[in-house]
mmCIF file with all atom_site columns, C-alpha atoms and ligand atoms in Angstrom:
data_model
loop_
_atom_site.group_PDB
_atom_site.id
_atom_site.type_symbol
_atom_site.label_atom_id
_atom_site.label_alt_id
_atom_site.label_comp_id
_atom_site.label_asym_id
_atom_site.label_entity_id
_atom_site.label_seq_id
_atom_site.pdbx_PDB_ins_code
_atom_site.Cartn_x
_atom_site.Cartn_y
_atom_site.Cartn_z
_atom_site.occupancy
_atom_site.B_iso_or_equiv
_atom_site.pdbx_formal_charge
_atom_site.auth_seq_id
_atom_site.auth_comp_id
_atom_site.auth_asym_id
_atom_site.auth_atom_id
_atom_site.pdbx_PDB_model_num
ATOM   1   C CA  . MET A 1 1   ? 0.000   0.000  0.000  1.00 0.00 ? 16  MET A CA  1
ATOM   2   C CA  . ASN A 1 2   ? 1.270   3.451  -0.876 1.00 0.00 ? 17  ASN A CA  1
ATOM   3   C CA  . ILE A 1 3   ? 1.154   5.574  2.243  1.00 0.00 ? 18  ILE A CA  1
ATOM   4   C CA  . ARG A 1 4   ? 2.479   9.101  2.389  1.00 0.00 ? 19  ARG A CA  1
ATOM   5   C CA  . ALA A 1 5   ? 3.609   10.360 5.788  1.00 0.00 ? 20  ALA A CA  1
ATOM   6   C CA  . VAL A 1 6   ? 4.600   13.774 7.040  1.00 0.00 ? 21  VAL A CA  1
ATOM   7   C CA  . TYR A 1 7   ? 7.249   14.344 9.728  1.00 0.00 ? 22  TYR A CA  1
ATOM   8   C CA  . PRO A 1 8   ? 6.717   17.837 11.122 1.00 0.00 ? 23  PRO A CA  1
ATOM   9   C CA  . GLY A 1 9   ? 9.025   19.733 13.425 1.00 0.00 ? 24  GLY A CA  1
ATOM   10  C CA  . THR A 1 10  ? 11.122  22.781 14.099 1.00 0.00 ? 25  THR A CA  1
ATOM   11  C CA  . PHE A 1 11  ? 14.438  21.079 13.203 1.00 0.00 ? 26  PHE A CA  1
ATOM   12  C CA  . ASP A 1 12  ? 16.527  23.895 14.692 1.00 0.00 ? 27  ASP A CA  1
ATOM   13  C CA  . PRO A 1 13  ? 18.880  22.426 13.575 1.00 0.00 ? 28  PRO A CA  1
ATOM   14  C CA  . ILE A 1 14  ? 18.435  18.885 12.238 1.00 0.00 ? 29  ILE A CA  1
ATOM   15  C CA  . HIS A 1 15  ? 20.397  16.469 14.457 1.00 0.00 ? 30  HIS A CA  1
ATOM   16  C CA  . ASN A 1 16  ? 21.152  12.740 14.583 1.00 0.00 ? 31  ASN A CA  1
ATOM   17  C CA  . GLY A 1 17  ? 17.918  11.978 16.462 1.00 0.00 ? 32  GLY A CA  1
ATOM   18  C CA  . HIS A 1 18  ? 15.846  13.546 13.682 1.00 0.00 ? 33  HIS A CA  1
ATOM   19  C CA  . ILE A 1 19  ? 17.950  11.866 11.000 1.00 0.00 ? 34  ILE A CA  1
ATOM   20  C CA  . ASP A 1 20  ? 17.355  8.455  12.542 1.00 0.00 ? 35  ASP A CA  1
ATOM   21  C CA  . ILE A 1 21  ? 13.578  9.024  12.619 1.00 0.00 ? 36  ILE A CA  1
ATOM   22  C CA  . ILE A 1 22  ? 13.616  10.300 9.009  1.00 0.00 ? 37  ILE A CA  1
ATOM   23  C CA  . LYS A 1 23  ? 15.524  7.253  7.759  1.00 0.00 ? 38  LYS A CA  1
ATOM   24  C CA  . ARG A 1 24  ? 13.338  4.790  9.636  1.00 0.00 ? 39  ARG A CA  1
ATOM   25  C CA  . ALA A 1 25  ? 10.099  6.491  8.559  1.00 0.00 ? 40  ALA A CA  1
ATOM   26  C CA  . ALA A 1 26  ? 11.290  6.563  4.945  1.00 0.00 ? 41  ALA A CA  1
ATOM   27  C CA  . GLU A 1 27  ? 11.745  2.777  5.156  1.00 0.00 ? 42  GLU A CA  1
ATOM   28  C CA  . ILE A 1 28  ? 8.213   2.265  6.443  1.00 0.00 ? 43  ILE A CA  1
ATOM   29  C CA  . PHE A 1 29  ? 6.237   4.699  4.289  1.00 0.00 ? 44  PHE A CA  1
ATOM   30  C CA  . SER A 1 30  ? 6.320   5.013  0.521  1.00 0.00 ? 45  SER A CA  1
ATOM   31  C CA  . GLU A 1 31  ? 6.676   8.815  0.621  1.00 0.00 ? 46  GLU A CA  1
ATOM   32  C CA  . LEU A 1 32  ? 7.936   10.940 3.490  1.00 0.00 ? 47  LEU A CA  1
ATOM   33  C CA  . THR A 1 33  ? 7.607   14.711 3.639  1.00 0.00 ? 48  THR A CA  1
ATOM   34  C CA  . VAL A 1 34  ? 9.789   16.420 6.226  1.00 0.00 ? 49  VAL A CA  1
ATOM   35  C CA  . ALA A 1 35  ? 7.847   19.566 7.086  1.00 0.00 ? 50  ALA A CA  1
ATOM   36  C CA  . VAL A 1 36  ? 9.708   22.421 8.736  1.00 0.00 ? 51  VAL A CA  1
ATOM   37  C CA  . TYR A 1 37  ? 7.560   24.656 10.856 1.00 0.00 ? 52  TYR A CA  1
ATOM   38  C CA  . ASP A 1 38  ? 7.667   28.309 9.813  1.00 0.00 ? 53  ASP A CA  1
ATOM   39  C CA  . HIS A 1 39  ? 6.669   30.563 12.693 1.00 0.00 ? 54  HIS A CA  1
ATOM   40  C CA  . GLY A 1 40  ? 6.057   33.350 10.184 1.00 0.00 ? 55  GLY A CA  1
ATOM   41  C CA  . ARG A 1 41  ? 8.286   35.809 12.035 1.00 0.00 ? 56  ARG A CA  1
ATOM   42  C CA  . PRO A 1 42  ? 11.698  35.683 13.667 1.00 0.00 ? 57  PRO A CA  1
ATOM   43  C CA  . ILE A 1 43  ? 11.356  34.296 17.188 1.00 0.00 ? 58  ILE A CA  1
ATOM   44  C CA  . LYS A 1 44  ? 14.024  34.399 19.821 1.00 0.00 ? 59  LYS A CA  1
ATOM   45  C CA  . SER A 1 45  ? 14.139  30.712 20.599 1.00 0.00 ? 60  SER A CA  1
ATOM   46  C CA  . VAL A 1 46  ? 14.762  29.719 16.962 1.00 0.00 ? 61  VAL A CA  1
ATOM   47  C CA  . LEU A 1 47  ? 18.373  30.055 15.815 1.00 0.00 ? 62  LEU A CA  1
ATOM   48  C CA  . PHE A 1 48  ? 18.145  29.240 12.111 1.00 0.00 ? 63  PHE A CA  1
ATOM   49  C CA  . SER A 1 49  ? 15.730  30.785 9.614  1.00 0.00 ? 64  SER A CA  1
ATOM   50  C CA  . VAL A 1 50  ? 13.208  28.465 8.037  1.00 0.00 ? 65  VAL A CA  1
ATOM   51  C CA  . GLU A 1 51  ? 15.128  28.661 4.746  1.00 0.00 ? 66  GLU A CA  1
ATOM   52  C CA  . GLU A 1 52  ? 18.330  27.626 6.513  1.00 0.00 ? 67  GLU A CA  1
ATOM   53  C CA  . ARG A 1 53  ? 16.580  24.763 8.308  1.00 0.00 ? 68  ARG A CA  1
ATOM   54  C CA  . VAL A 1 54  ? 15.092  23.451 5.040  1.00 0.00 ? 69  VAL A CA  1
ATOM   55  C CA  . GLU A 1 55  ? 18.465  23.767 3.303  1.00 0.00 ? 70  GLU A CA  1
ATOM   56  C CA  . MET A 1 56  ? 20.237  21.896 6.099  1.00 0.00 ? 71  MET A CA  1
ATOM   57  C CA  . ILE A 1 57  ? 17.751  19.001 5.952  1.00 0.00 ? 72  ILE A CA  1
ATOM   58  C CA  . GLU A 1 58  ? 18.108  18.904 2.173  1.00 0.00 ? 73  GLU A CA  1
ATOM   59  C CA  . SER A 1 59  ? 21.875  18.687 2.534  1.00 0.00 ? 74  SER A CA  1
ATOM   60  C CA  . VAL A 1 60  ? 21.546  15.686 4.851  1.00 0.00 ? 75  VAL A CA  1
ATOM   61  C CA  . VAL A 1 61  ? 18.676  13.583 3.460  1.00 0.00 ? 76  VAL A CA  1
ATOM   62  C CA  . GLY A 1 62  ? 17.629  15.408 0.268  1.00 0.00 ? 77  GLY A CA  1
ATOM   63  C CA  . ASN A 1 63  ? 19.214  12.790 -1.999 1.00 0.00 ? 78  ASN A CA  1
ATOM   64  C CA  . ARG A 1 64  ? 16.783  10.073 -0.924 1.00 0.00 ? 79  ARG A CA  1
ATOM   65  C CA  . PRO A 1 65  ? 14.206  9.460  -3.651 1.00 0.00 ? 80  PRO A CA  1
ATOM   66  C CA  . ASN A 1 66  ? 11.118  9.136  -1.417 1.00 0.00 ? 81  ASN A CA  1
ATOM   67  C CA  . ILE A 1 67  ? 11.848  12.116 0.822  1.00 0.00 ? 82  ILE A CA  1
ATOM   68  C CA  . THR A 1 68  ? 10.698  15.661 0.152  1.00 0.00 ? 83  THR A CA  1
ATOM   69  C CA  . ILE A 1 69  ? 11.344  18.670 2.347  1.00 0.00 ? 84  ILE A CA  1
ATOM   70  C CA  . LEU A 1 70  ? 9.171   21.749 2.639  1.00 0.00 ? 85  LEU A CA  1
ATOM   71  C CA  . SER A 1 71  ? 8.230   24.487 5.068  1.00 0.00 ? 86  SER A CA  1
ATOM   72  C CA  . TYR A 1 72  ? 4.749   25.231 6.300  1.00 0.00 ? 87  TYR A CA  1
ATOM   73  C CA  . GLY A 1 73  ? 2.754   27.404 8.645  1.00 0.00 ? 88  GLY A CA  1
ATOM   74  C CA  . GLY A 1 74  ? -0.555  26.788 10.374 1.00 0.00 ? 89  GLY A CA  1
ATOM   75  C CA  . LEU A 1 75  ? -1.952  23.437 11.394 1.00 0.00 ? 90  LEU A CA  1
ATOM   76  C CA  . THR A 1 76  ? -0.069  20.234 10.641 1.00 0.00 ? 91  THR A CA  1
ATOM   77  C CA  . VAL A 1 77  ? -3.344  18.440 9.888  1.00 0.00 ? 92  VAL A CA  1
ATOM   78  C CA  . ASP A 1 78  ? -4.126  21.052 7.216  1.00 0.00 ? 93  ASP A CA  1
ATOM   79  C CA  . LEU A 1 79  ? -0.749  20.356 5.639  1.00 0.00 ? 94  LEU A CA  1
ATOM   80  C CA  . ALA A 1 80  ? -1.353  16.592 5.895  1.00 0.00 ? 95  ALA A CA  1
ATOM   81  C CA  . ARG A 1 81  ? -4.668  16.967 4.069  1.00 0.00 ? 96  ARG A CA  1
ATOM   82  C CA  . LYS A 1 82  ? -3.171  19.252 1.460  1.00 0.00 ? 97  LYS A CA  1
ATOM   83  C CA  . ILE A 1 83  ? -0.372  16.848 0.546  1.00 0.00 ? 98  ILE A CA  1
ATOM   84  C CA  . ASN A 1 84  ? -2.553  13.790 1.020  1.00 0.00 ? 99  ASN A CA  1
ATOM   85  C CA  . ALA A 1 85  ? -0.540  12.369 3.915  1.00 0.00 ? 100 ALA A CA  1
ATOM   86  C CA  . LYS A 1 86  ? -2.392  9.733  5.916  1.00 0.00 ? 101 LYS A CA  1
ATOM   87  C CA  . VAL A 1 87  ? 0.155   9.647  8.719  1.00 0.00 ? 102 VAL A CA  1
ATOM   88  C CA  . ILE A 1 88  ? 1.901   12.198 10.934 1.00 0.00 ? 103 ILE A CA  1
ATOM   89  C CA  . VAL A 1 89  ? 5.214   10.809 12.224 1.00 0.00 ? 104 VAL A CA  1
ATOM   90  C CA  . ARG A 1 90  ? 6.644   11.948 15.556 1.00 0.00 ? 105 ARG A CA  1
ATOM   91  C CA  . GLY A 1 91  ? 9.624   10.826 17.586 1.00 0.00 ? 106 GLY A CA  1
ATOM   92  C CA  . LEU A 1 92  ? 9.383   9.851  21.232 1.00 0.00 ? 107 LEU A CA  1
ATOM   93  C CA  . ARG A 1 93  ? 12.494  10.152 23.365 1.00 0.00 ? 108 ARG A CA  1
ATOM   94  C CA  . VAL A 1 94  ? 11.711  10.044 27.026 1.00 0.00 ? 109 VAL A CA  1
ATOM   95  C CA  . PHE A 1 95  ? 8.587   9.683  29.089 1.00 0.00 ? 110 PHE A CA  1
ATOM   96  C CA  . SER A 1 96  ? 8.316   13.460 29.487 1.00 0.00 ? 111 SER A CA  1
ATOM   97  C CA  . ASP A 1 97  ? 7.762   13.731 25.706 1.00 0.00 ? 112 ASP A CA  1
ATOM   98  C CA  . PHE A 1 98  ? 4.787   11.445 26.020 1.00 0.00 ? 113 PHE A CA  1
ATOM   99  C CA  . GLU A 1 99  ? 2.246   13.788 27.576 1.00 0.00 ? 114 GLU A CA  1
ATOM   100 C CA  . PHE A 1 100 ? 2.968   16.544 25.065 1.00 0.00 ? 115 PHE A CA  1
ATOM   101 C CA  . GLU A 1 101 ? 2.835   14.168 22.103 1.00 0.00 ? 116 GLU A CA  1
ATOM   102 C CA  . PHE A 1 102 ? -0.265  12.432 23.443 1.00 0.00 ? 117 PHE A CA  1
ATOM   103 C CA  . ARG A 1 103 ? -2.166  15.711 23.873 1.00 0.00 ? 118 ARG A CA  1
ATOM   104 C CA  . MET A 1 104 ? -1.143  16.892 20.438 1.00 0.00 ? 119 MET A CA  1
ATOM   105 C CA  . ALA A 1 105 ? -2.119  13.559 18.864 1.00 0.00 ? 120 ALA A CA  1
ATOM   106 C CA  . LEU A 1 106 ? -5.533  13.734 20.543 1.00 0.00 ? 121 LEU A CA  1
ATOM   107 C CA  . ALA A 1 107 ? -6.063  17.298 19.315 1.00 0.00 ? 122 ALA A CA  1
ATOM   108 C CA  . ASN A 1 108 ? -5.049  16.292 15.804 1.00 0.00 ? 123 ASN A CA  1
ATOM   109 C CA  . GLN A 1 109 ? -7.336  13.266 16.009 1.00 0.00 ? 124 GLN A CA  1
ATOM   110 C CA  . ARG A 1 110 ? -10.236 15.576 16.857 1.00 0.00 ? 125 ARG A CA  1
ATOM   111 C CA  . LEU A 1 111 ? -9.392  17.890 13.959 1.00 0.00 ? 126 LEU A CA  1
ATOM   112 C CA  . ALA A 1 112 ? -8.625  15.202 11.388 1.00 0.00 ? 127 ALA A CA  1
ATOM   113 C CA  . PRO A 1 113 ? -9.711  11.683 12.432 1.00 0.00 ? 128 PRO A CA  1
ATOM   114 C CA  . GLU A 1 114 ? -8.615  10.291 9.074  1.00 0.00 ? 129 GLU A CA  1
ATOM   115 C CA  . VAL A 1 115 ? -4.962  11.179 9.769  1.00 0.00 ? 130 VAL A CA  1
ATOM   116 C CA  . GLU A 1 116 ? -3.107  8.747  12.047 1.00 0.00 ? 131 GLU A CA  1
ATOM   117 C CA  . VAL A 1 117 ? -0.255  9.785  14.333 1.00 0.00 ? 132 VAL A CA  1
ATOM   118 C CA  . VAL A 1 118 ? 2.563   7.252  14.417 1.00 0.00 ? 133 VAL A CA  1
ATOM   119 C CA  . THR A 1 119 ? 5.363   7.703  16.949 1.00 0.00 ? 134 THR A CA  1
ATOM   120 C CA  . LEU A 1 120 ? 8.736   6.052  16.543 1.00 0.00 ? 135 LEU A CA  1
ATOM   121 C CA  . ILE A 1 121 ? 10.738  5.417  19.686 1.00 0.00 ? 136 ILE A CA  1
ATOM   122 C CA  . ALA A 1 122 ? 14.121  7.154  19.661 1.00 0.00 ? 137 ALA A CA  1
ATOM   123 C CA  . ARG A 1 123 ? 17.246  5.056  19.506 1.00 0.00 ? 138 ARG A CA  1
ATOM   124 C CA  . GLU A 1 124 ? 18.734  4.738  22.947 1.00 0.00 ? 139 GLU A CA  1
ATOM   125 C CA  . GLN A 1 125 ? 21.870  6.694  21.987 1.00 0.00 ? 140 GLN A CA  1
ATOM   126 C CA  . ASN A 1 126 ? 19.713  9.635  20.835 1.00 0.00 ? 141 ASN A CA  1
ATOM   127 C CA  . THR A 1 127 ? 17.331  9.912  23.746 1.00 0.00 ? 142 THR A CA  1
ATOM   128 C CA  . PHE A 1 128 ? 19.183  12.883 25.289 1.00 0.00 ? 143 PHE A CA  1
ATOM   129 C CA  . LEU A 1 129 ? 19.465  14.719 21.982 1.00 0.00 ? 144 LEU A CA  1
ATOM   130 C CA  . SER A 1 130 ? 17.429  17.846 21.302 1.00 0.00 ? 145 SER A CA  1
ATOM   131 C CA  . GLY A 1 131 ? 17.767  20.984 19.213 1.00 0.00 ? 146 GLY A CA  1
ATOM   132 C CA  . SER A 1 132 ? 18.129  23.090 22.350 1.00 0.00 ? 147 SER A CA  1
ATOM   133 C CA  . THR A 1 133 ? 20.913  20.860 23.733 1.00 0.00 ? 148 THR A CA  1
ATOM   134 C CA  . VAL A 1 134 ? 22.822  21.080 20.457 1.00 0.00 ? 149 VAL A CA  1
ATOM   135 C CA  . ARG A 1 135 ? 22.347  24.866 20.261 1.00 0.00 ? 150 ARG A CA  1
ATOM   136 C CA  . GLU A 1 136 ? 23.380  25.385 23.840 1.00 0.00 ? 151 GLU A CA  1
ATOM   137 C CA  . ILE A 1 137 ? 26.562  23.306 23.524 1.00 0.00 ? 152 ILE A CA  1
ATOM   138 C CA  . ALA A 1 138 ? 27.462  24.999 20.221 1.00 0.00 ? 153 ALA A CA  1
ATOM   139 C CA  . SER A 1 139 ? 26.888  28.435 21.743 1.00 0.00 ? 154 SER A CA  1
ATOM   140 C CA  . PHE A 1 140 ? 29.744  27.666 24.163 1.00 0.00 ? 155 PHE A CA  1
ATOM   141 C CA  . HIS A 1 141 ? 31.874  26.293 21.301 1.00 0.00 ? 156 HIS A CA  1
ATOM   142 C CA  . GLY A 1 142 ? 31.457  22.772 22.670 1.00 0.00 ? 157 GLY A CA  1
ATOM   143 C CA  . ASP A 1 143 ? 31.955  19.696 20.508 1.00 0.00 ? 158 ASP A CA  1
ATOM   144 C CA  . VAL A 1 144 ? 28.717  18.676 18.768 1.00 0.00 ? 159 VAL A CA  1
ATOM   145 C CA  . SER A 1 145 ? 30.391  16.395 16.232 1.00 0.00 ? 160 SER A CA  1
ATOM   146 C CA  . SER A 1 146 ? 28.769  13.264 17.689 1.00 0.00 ? 161 SER A CA  1
ATOM   147 C CA  . MET A 1 147 ? 25.304  14.870 17.585 1.00 0.00 ? 162 MET A CA  1
ATOM   148 C CA  . VAL A 1 148 ? 25.016  16.418 14.125 1.00 0.00 ? 163 VAL A CA  1
ATOM   149 C CA  . PRO A 1 149 ? 26.571  15.859 10.673 1.00 0.00 ? 164 PRO A CA  1
ATOM   150 C CA  . PRO A 1 150 ? 29.774  17.846 9.967  1.00 0.00 ? 165 PRO A CA  1
ATOM   151 C CA  . ASN A 1 151 ? 28.113  20.517 7.797  1.00 0.00 ? 166 ASN A CA  1
ATOM   152 C CA  . ILE A 1 152 ? 25.515  21.216 10.519 1.00 0.00 ? 167 ILE A CA  1
ATOM   153 C CA  . ALA A 1 153 ? 28.295  21.502 13.110 1.00 0.00 ? 168 ALA A CA  1
ATOM   154 C CA  . ALA A 1 154 ? 29.992  23.999 10.764 1.00 0.00 ? 169 ALA A CA  1
ATOM   155 C CA  . ALA A 1 155 ? 26.759  25.994 10.370 1.00 0.00 ? 170 ALA A CA  1
ATOM   156 C CA  . LEU A 1 156 ? 26.408  26.113 14.152 1.00 0.00 ? 171 LEU A CA  1
ATOM   157 C CA  . ALA A 1 157 ? 30.008  27.238 14.593 1.00 0.00 ? 172 ALA A CA  1
ATOM   158 C CA  . ASN A 1 158 ? 29.392  29.930 12.002 1.00 0.00 ? 173 ASN A CA  1
ATOM   159 C CA  . LYS A 1 159 ? 26.289  31.182 13.819 1.00 0.00 ? 174 LYS A CA  1
ATOM   160 C CA  . PHE A 1 160 ? 28.120  31.396 17.093 1.00 0.00 ? 175 PHE A CA  1
ATOM   161 C CA  . ASN A 1 161 ? 31.144  33.204 15.739 1.00 0.00 ? 176 ASN A CA  1
ATOM   162 C CA  . GLY A 1 162 ? 31.602  36.739 17.014 1.00 0.00 ? 177 GLY A CA  1
ATOM   163 C CA  . GLU A 1 163 ? 28.575  38.899 17.611 1.00 0.00 ? 178 GLU A CA  1
ATOM   164 C CA  . GLN A 1 164 ? 25.988  36.214 16.774 1.00 0.00 ? 179 GLN A CA  1
ATOM   165 C CA  . GLU A 1 165 ? 26.920  34.594 20.072 1.00 0.00 ? 180 GLU A CA  1
ATOM   166 C CA  . GLN A 1 166 ? 25.353  37.333 22.140 1.00 0.00 ? 181 GLN A CA  1
ATOM   167 C CA  . ALA A 1 167 ? 22.277  37.401 19.935 1.00 0.00 ? 182 ALA A CA  1
ATOM   168 C CA  . PHE A 1 168 ? 21.249  33.906 21.033 1.00 0.00 ? 183 PHE A CA  1
ATOM   169 C CA  . SER A 1 169 ? 20.226  33.936 24.635 1.00 0.00 ? 184 SER A CA  1
ATOM   170 C CA  . ALA A 1 170 ? 17.096  31.817 24.684 1.00 0.00 ? 185 ALA A CA  1
ATOM   171 C CA  . PRO A 1 171 ? 16.842  29.465 27.654 1.00 0.00 ? 186 PRO A CA  1
ATOM   172 C CA  . ILE A 1 172 ? 16.857  25.709 27.154 1.00 0.00 ? 187 ILE A CA  1
ATOM   173 C CA  . SER A 1 173 ? 13.355  24.357 26.852 1.00 0.00 ? 188 SER A CA  1
ATOM   174 C CA  . LEU A 1 174 ? 12.833  20.975 28.450 1.00 0.00 ? 189 LEU A CA  1
ATOM   175 C CA  . ARG A 1 175 ? 10.547  19.754 25.666 1.00 0.00 ? 190 ARG A CA  1
ATOM   176 C CA  . ASP A 1 176 ? 12.719  20.594 22.682 1.00 0.00 ? 191 ASP A CA  1
HETATM 177 P P1  . ADP B 2 .   ? 8.910   20.217 17.606 1.00 0.00 ? 27  ADP B P1  1
HETATM 178 O O1  . ADP B 2 .   ? 8.981   21.685 17.895 1.00 0.00 ? 27  ADP B O1  1
HETATM 179 O O2  . ADP B 2 .   ? 7.790   19.830 16.683 1.00 0.00 ? 27  ADP B O2  1
HETATM 180 O O3  . ADP B 2 .   ? 8.965   19.343 18.831 1.00 0.00 ? 27  ADP B O3  1
HETATM 181 P P2  . ADP B 2 .   ? 11.572  19.242 17.010 1.00 0.00 ? 27  ADP B P2  1
HETATM 182 O O4  . ADP B 2 .   ? 12.459  19.609 15.875 1.00 0.00 ? 27  ADP B O4  1
HETATM 183 O O5  . ADP B 2 .   ? 12.073  19.514 18.386 1.00 0.00 ? 27  ADP B O5  1
HETATM 184 O O6  . ADP B 2 .   ? 10.211  19.985 16.716 1.00 0.00 ? 27  ADP B O6  1
HETATM 185 O O7  . ADP B 2 .   ? 11.196  17.711 16.939 1.00 0.00 ? 27  ADP B O7  1
HETATM 186 C C1  . ADP B 2 .   ? 10.541  17.170 15.828 1.00 0.00 ? 27  ADP B C1  1
HETATM 187 C C2  . ADP B 2 .   ? 10.184  15.742 16.129 1.00 0.00 ? 27  ADP B C2  1
HETATM 188 O O8  . ADP B 2 .   ? 11.370  14.983 16.298 1.00 0.00 ? 27  ADP B O8  1
HETATM 189 C C3  . ADP B 2 .   ? 9.377   15.550 17.415 1.00 0.00 ? 27  ADP B C3  1
HETATM 190 O O9  . ADP B 2 .   ? 8.463   14.491 17.225 1.00 0.00 ? 27  ADP B O9  1
HETATM 191 C C4  . ADP B 2 .   ? 10.419  15.163 18.425 1.00 0.00 ? 27  ADP B C4  1
HETATM 192 O O10 . ADP B 2 .   ? 9.875   14.391 19.478 1.00 0.00 ? 27  ADP B O10 1
HETATM 193 C C5  . ADP B 2 .   ? 11.337  14.322 17.543 1.00 0.00 ? 27  ADP B C5  1
HETATM 194 N N1  . ADP B 2 .   ? 12.671  14.276 18.099 1.00 0.00 ? 27  ADP B N1  1
HETATM 195 C C6  . ADP B 2 .   ? 13.404  15.294 18.582 1.00 0.00 ? 27  ADP B C6  1
HETATM 196 N N2  . ADP B 2 .   ? 14.590  14.864 19.057 1.00 0.00 ? 27  ADP B N2  1
HETATM 197 C C7  . ADP B 2 .   ? 14.619  13.518 18.856 1.00 0.00 ? 27  ADP B C7  1
HETATM 198 C C8  . ADP B 2 .   ? 15.575  12.478 19.138 1.00 0.00 ? 27  ADP B C8  1
HETATM 199 N N3  . ADP B 2 .   ? 16.720  12.744 19.756 1.00 0.00 ? 27  ADP B N3  1
HETATM 200 N N4  . ADP B 2 .   ? 15.263  11.216 18.780 1.00 0.00 ? 27  ADP B N4  1
HETATM 201 C C9  . ADP B 2 .   ? 14.069  10.942 18.190 1.00 0.00 ? 27  ADP B C9  1
HETATM 202 N N5  . ADP B 2 .   ? 13.117  11.864 17.916 1.00 0.00 ? 27  ADP B N5  1
HETATM 203 C C10 . ADP B 2 .   ? 13.388  13.141 18.233 1.00 0.00 ? 27  ADP B C10 1
#
């Protein structure tokens, strides 16, 4: 059966946890759309612009034939309907993710009962990994080479060179 799935997220930036979910989802579903959330305006807690985030994902998984990458605003279920995706994929790391994901899945179920939410359990080695952890470590010039591909580590280093460093002062969010 041909099933299209959408994997939505902020991906600020894409890291090894996301990449693992993308690869596994692309094995399960015939088409996978990685959908990068566009807040519509610059917000303090997001380091990379939506264009940069899309470009970074393309550089990492864009060569896979059944994966497409796009940005979107508004409701994920509206995007799912628009692109004819029957499944929303999410990753689940630790138990504290569960309540958030569960509530969101229930809300999406109410809005679009025909769209299923499928969660993939994070690989054990990625359970600690989040965008905010990667950003925070990079902001102190820490080594993120085991958490992101080399070009993403370079993009992070570039962001945190010189004056950009002061510009990013958002606190770590426990969820992200
Ligand atoms: P969002 O703002 O939608 O939570 P994220 O980019 O933080 O955006 O995460 C996108 C999806 O990837 C979410 O389902 C999240 O749970 C999942 N995810 C984040 N980090 C990991 C990880 N280390 N392993 C597996 N899944 C992850």
